[in-house]
XYZ file of C-alpha atoms in Angstrom:
329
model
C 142.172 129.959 113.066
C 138.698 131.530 113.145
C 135.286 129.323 114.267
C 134.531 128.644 110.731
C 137.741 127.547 109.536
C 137.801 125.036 112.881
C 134.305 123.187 111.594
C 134.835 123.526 107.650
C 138.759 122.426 107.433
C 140.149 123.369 104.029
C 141.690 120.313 102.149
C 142.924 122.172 99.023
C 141.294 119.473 97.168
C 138.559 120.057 95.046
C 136.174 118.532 92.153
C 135.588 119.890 88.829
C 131.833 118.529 88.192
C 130.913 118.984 84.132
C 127.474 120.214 82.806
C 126.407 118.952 80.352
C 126.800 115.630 81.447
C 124.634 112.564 81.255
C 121.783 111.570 79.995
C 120.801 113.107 76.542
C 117.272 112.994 74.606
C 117.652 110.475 72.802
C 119.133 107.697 75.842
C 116.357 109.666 78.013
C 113.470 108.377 74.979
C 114.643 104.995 74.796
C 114.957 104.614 78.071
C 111.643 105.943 78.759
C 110.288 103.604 75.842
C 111.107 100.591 77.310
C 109.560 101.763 80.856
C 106.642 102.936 79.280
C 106.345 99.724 77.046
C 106.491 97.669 80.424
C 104.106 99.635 81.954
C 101.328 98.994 78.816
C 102.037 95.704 77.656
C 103.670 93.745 80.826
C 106.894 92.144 81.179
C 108.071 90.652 79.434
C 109.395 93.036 76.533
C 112.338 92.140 74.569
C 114.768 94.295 73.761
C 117.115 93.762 70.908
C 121.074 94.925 72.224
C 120.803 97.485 74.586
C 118.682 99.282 74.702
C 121.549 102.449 75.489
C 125.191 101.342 76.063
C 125.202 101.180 79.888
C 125.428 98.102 82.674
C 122.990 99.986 84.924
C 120.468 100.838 82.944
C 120.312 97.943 81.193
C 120.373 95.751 85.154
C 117.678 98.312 86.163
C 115.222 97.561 83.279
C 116.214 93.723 83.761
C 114.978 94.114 86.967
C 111.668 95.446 86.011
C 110.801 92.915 83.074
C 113.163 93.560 80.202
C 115.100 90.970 78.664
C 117.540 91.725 76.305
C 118.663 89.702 73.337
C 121.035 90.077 70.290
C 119.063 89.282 67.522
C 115.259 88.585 66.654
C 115.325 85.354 66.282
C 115.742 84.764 70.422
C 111.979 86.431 70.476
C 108.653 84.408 70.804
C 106.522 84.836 67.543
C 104.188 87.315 67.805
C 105.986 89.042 70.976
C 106.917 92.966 71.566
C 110.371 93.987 70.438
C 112.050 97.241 71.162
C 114.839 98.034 69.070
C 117.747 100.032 70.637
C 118.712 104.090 70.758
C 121.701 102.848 67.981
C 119.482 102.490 65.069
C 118.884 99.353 62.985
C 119.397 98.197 59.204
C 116.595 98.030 57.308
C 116.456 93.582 57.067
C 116.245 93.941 60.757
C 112.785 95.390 60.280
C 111.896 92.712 57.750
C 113.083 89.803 60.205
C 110.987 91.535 62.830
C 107.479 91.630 60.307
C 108.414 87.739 59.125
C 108.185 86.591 62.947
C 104.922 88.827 63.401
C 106.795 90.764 66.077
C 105.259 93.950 67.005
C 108.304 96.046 66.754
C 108.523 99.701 68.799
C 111.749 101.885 67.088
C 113.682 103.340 70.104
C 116.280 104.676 67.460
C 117.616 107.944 68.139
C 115.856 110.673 65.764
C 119.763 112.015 65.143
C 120.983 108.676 64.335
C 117.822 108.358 61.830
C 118.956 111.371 59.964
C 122.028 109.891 59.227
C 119.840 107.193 58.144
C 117.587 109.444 55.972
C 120.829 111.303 54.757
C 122.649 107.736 53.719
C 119.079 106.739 51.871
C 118.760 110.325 50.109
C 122.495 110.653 48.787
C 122.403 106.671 48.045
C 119.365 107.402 45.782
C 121.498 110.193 43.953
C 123.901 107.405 43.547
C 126.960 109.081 45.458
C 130.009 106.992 47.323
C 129.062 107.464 51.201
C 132.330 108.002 53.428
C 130.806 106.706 56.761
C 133.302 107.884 59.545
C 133.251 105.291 62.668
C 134.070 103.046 64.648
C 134.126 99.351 63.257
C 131.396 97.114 64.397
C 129.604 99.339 66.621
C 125.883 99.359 66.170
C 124.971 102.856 65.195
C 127.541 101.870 62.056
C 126.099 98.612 61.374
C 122.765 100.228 60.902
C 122.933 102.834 59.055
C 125.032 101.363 56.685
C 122.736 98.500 56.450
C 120.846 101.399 54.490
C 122.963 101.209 51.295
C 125.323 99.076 51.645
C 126.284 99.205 47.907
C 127.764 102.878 48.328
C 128.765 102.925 51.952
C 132.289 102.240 53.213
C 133.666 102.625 56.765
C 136.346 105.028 57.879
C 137.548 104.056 60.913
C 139.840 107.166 62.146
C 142.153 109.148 59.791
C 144.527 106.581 58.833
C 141.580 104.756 56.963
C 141.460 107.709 55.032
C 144.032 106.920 52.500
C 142.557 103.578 51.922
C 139.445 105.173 50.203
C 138.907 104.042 46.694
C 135.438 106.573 45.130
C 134.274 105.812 41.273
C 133.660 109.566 40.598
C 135.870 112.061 43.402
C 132.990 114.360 42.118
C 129.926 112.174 43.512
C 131.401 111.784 47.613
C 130.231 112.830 50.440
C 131.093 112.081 54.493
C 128.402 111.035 56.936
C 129.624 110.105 60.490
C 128.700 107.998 63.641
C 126.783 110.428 66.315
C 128.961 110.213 69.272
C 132.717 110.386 67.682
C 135.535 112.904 68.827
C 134.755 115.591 67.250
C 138.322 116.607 66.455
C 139.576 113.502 65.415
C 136.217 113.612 62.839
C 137.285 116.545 61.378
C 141.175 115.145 61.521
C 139.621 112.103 59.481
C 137.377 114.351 56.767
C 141.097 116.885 56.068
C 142.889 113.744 55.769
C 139.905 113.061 53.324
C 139.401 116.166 51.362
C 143.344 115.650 50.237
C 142.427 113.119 48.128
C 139.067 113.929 47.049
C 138.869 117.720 47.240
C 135.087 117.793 46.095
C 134.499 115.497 49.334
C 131.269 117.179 50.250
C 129.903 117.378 54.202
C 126.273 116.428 55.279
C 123.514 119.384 54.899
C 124.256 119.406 58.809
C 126.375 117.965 61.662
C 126.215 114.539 62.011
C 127.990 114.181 65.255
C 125.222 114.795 68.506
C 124.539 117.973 70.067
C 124.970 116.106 73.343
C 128.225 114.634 71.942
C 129.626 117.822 70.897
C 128.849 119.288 74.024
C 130.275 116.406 77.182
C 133.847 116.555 74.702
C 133.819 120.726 74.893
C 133.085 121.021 78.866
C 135.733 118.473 79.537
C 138.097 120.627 77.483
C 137.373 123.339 79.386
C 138.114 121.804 82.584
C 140.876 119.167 81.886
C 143.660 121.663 81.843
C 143.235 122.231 85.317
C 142.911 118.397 86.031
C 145.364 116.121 87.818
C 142.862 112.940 86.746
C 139.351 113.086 85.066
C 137.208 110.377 85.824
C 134.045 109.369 83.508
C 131.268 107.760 84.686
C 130.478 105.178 81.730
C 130.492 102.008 80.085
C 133.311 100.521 77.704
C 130.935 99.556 75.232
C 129.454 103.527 74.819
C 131.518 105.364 72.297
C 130.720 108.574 73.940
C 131.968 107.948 77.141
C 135.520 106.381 76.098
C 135.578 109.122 73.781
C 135.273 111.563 76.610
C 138.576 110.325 78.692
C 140.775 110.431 75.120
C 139.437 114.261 75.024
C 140.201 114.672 78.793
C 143.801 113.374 78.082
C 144.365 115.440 74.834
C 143.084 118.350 76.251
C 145.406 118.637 78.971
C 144.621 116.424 81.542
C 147.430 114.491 83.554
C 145.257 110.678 83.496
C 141.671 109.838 82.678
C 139.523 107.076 83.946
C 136.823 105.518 82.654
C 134.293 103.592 85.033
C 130.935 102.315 85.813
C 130.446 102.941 89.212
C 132.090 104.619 92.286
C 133.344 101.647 93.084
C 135.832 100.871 90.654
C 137.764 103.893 91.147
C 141.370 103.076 92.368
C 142.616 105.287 95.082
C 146.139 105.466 93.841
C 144.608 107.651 91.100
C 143.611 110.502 93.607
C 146.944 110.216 95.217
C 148.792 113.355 95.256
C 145.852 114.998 92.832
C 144.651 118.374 94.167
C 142.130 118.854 91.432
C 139.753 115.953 90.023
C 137.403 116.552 86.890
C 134.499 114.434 86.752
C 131.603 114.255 83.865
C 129.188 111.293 82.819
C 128.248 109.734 78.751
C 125.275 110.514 77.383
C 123.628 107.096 78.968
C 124.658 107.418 82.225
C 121.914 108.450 84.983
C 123.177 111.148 87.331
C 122.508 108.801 90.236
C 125.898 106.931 89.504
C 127.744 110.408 89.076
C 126.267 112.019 92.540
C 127.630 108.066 94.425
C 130.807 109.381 92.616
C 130.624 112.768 94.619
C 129.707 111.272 97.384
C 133.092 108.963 97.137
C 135.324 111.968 96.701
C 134.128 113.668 99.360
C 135.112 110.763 101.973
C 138.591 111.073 100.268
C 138.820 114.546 101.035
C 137.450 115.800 97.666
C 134.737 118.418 99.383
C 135.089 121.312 97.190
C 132.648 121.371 94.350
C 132.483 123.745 91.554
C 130.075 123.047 88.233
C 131.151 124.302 84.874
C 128.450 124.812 83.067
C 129.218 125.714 78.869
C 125.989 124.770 77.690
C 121.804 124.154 78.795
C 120.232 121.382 77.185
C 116.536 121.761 76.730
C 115.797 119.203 73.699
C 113.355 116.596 74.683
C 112.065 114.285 72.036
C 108.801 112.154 72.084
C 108.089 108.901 72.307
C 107.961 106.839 69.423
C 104.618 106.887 67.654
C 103.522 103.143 67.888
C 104.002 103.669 71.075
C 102.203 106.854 71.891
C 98.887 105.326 69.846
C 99.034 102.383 71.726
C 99.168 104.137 74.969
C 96.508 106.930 73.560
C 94.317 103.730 73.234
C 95.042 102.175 76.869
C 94.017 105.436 78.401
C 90.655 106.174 76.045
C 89.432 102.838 76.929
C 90.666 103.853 81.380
């Protein structure tokens, strides 16, 4: 045994550490929004759900002055309301104006072209196939936007419930952060019955999405256990451990923090995949890391399948009101 083998002892075990992973524009906006709203109008600032689909953001911005609630009515008259990254139906809006609320739209600009693109093909008076997940909020909203001609689709065994007036006026629309093969297992199972089905002018499932669910099939093959950092309530991130799992992977784990992870699931594992959901800050992943490493998990390689460069601003009430602040020092 050389010098260097004698300091750096090789433990065969090693981590698999995703890119893309975490945070995505639209969780980095809202998130931002709420921090910036603090900042110019003082706590408190209300927060209708949360504000992204994660226990530590959501204690962090506690912390600072945010408190959320589940509907409008729990805010003062006349108070600041954010609403969250998911989107909203349109009455939410009009409960918001009715208690003189001065409401700041966090809503993800993807998720509000699904909106637009349920409003547009509504107003050509087509049958909307919305593919998601029962009761989740991104679904609740944007059918809120015609609910007359939208029904849910929740996986591809819905799909032979469908009933359409005219299989020649249909088209699909989906939730942003689904599986992106089951999606297109739920739209086949679709176009069998209604071969005119037709698909939105582009993807509705997230770029960020899209890309977490193809890294982790690149690396869960060589995987004895994935582990996602994430929250049970963020579609994204449970989505993520199912994809793991399919993909090859021998378990997958789904937690918030370093501390829930169980040590009898690195038993015996040579090789542990790790990624993060779209609303999960890379703080939590790197006390993952760090938790690894004191199990003998020192060997870190990144795959890296895509670089994310979209930003998006801040929402415009927003932006004037802080244009405003800083005119008047």
């Amino acid at each position: 045994m050389n010098e260097d083998q004698a300091t750096t002892p090789q433990t065969g075990k090693r981590v698999l550490l995703a890119r893309p992973r975490g945070y995505c524009a639209g969780v980095d906006r809202a998130v931002q929004t709420v921090e910036e709203a603090l900042k110019l109008y003082g706590a408190p600032i209300y927060v209708r759900k949360q504000i992204v689909h994660n226990k530590h953001v959501v204690r962090t911005l506690e912390a600072q002055g945010a408190i959320f609630v589940e509907e409008n009515e729990e805010v003062p008259e006349g108070a600041t309301v954010i609403f969250s990254a998911h989107g909203v139906a349109p009455e939410v809006y009009e409960q918001a104006k009715a208690r003189s609320l001065k409401a700041i739209d966090a809503t993800c600009p993807l998720v509000t072209k699904v909106h637009h693109e349920a409003k547009r093909f509504a107003a050509e008076d087509y049958d909307i196939l919305l593919i998601g997940h029962e009761g989740h909020e991104e679904v609740i909203g944007t059918a809120g936007e015609a609910p007359a001609h939208i029904q849910l689709v929740d996986g591809p065994e819905d799909a032979d419930k469908v009933t359409v007036r005219d299989p020649e006026k249909v088209v699909w629309l989906s939730q942003t952060t689904l599986s992106v093969d089951e999606t297109m297992e739920t739209v086949a199972r679709l176009k069998k019955r209604l071969p005119m089905l037709q698909s939105p002018p582009s993807d509705d499932i997230c770029y960020a999405t899209s890309n977490r669910q193809h890294v982790v099939k690149e690396i869960a093959p060589q995987c004895d256990v994935v582990i996602v950092v994430g929250s049970r309530n963020s579609s994204n991130s449970v989505r993520l451990v199912e994809v793991a799992v399919d993909a090859g992977a021998r378990a997958g784990h789904l937690v918030d923090f370093a501390s829930e992870i169980d040590d009898a699931w690195l038993a015996g594992a040579g090789t542990v995949g790790l990624t993060s959901g779209a609303s999960v800050p890379e703080e939590l992943v790197q006390e993952v890391l760090a938790h690894l490493a004191a199990r003998g998990f020192t060997d870190v390689e990144e795959i890296v399948t895509a670089n994310e460069r979209l930003t998006f601003s801040l929402p415009q009430e927003l932006k004037r009101d802080m244009k405003a602040a800083a005119a008047r020092g």
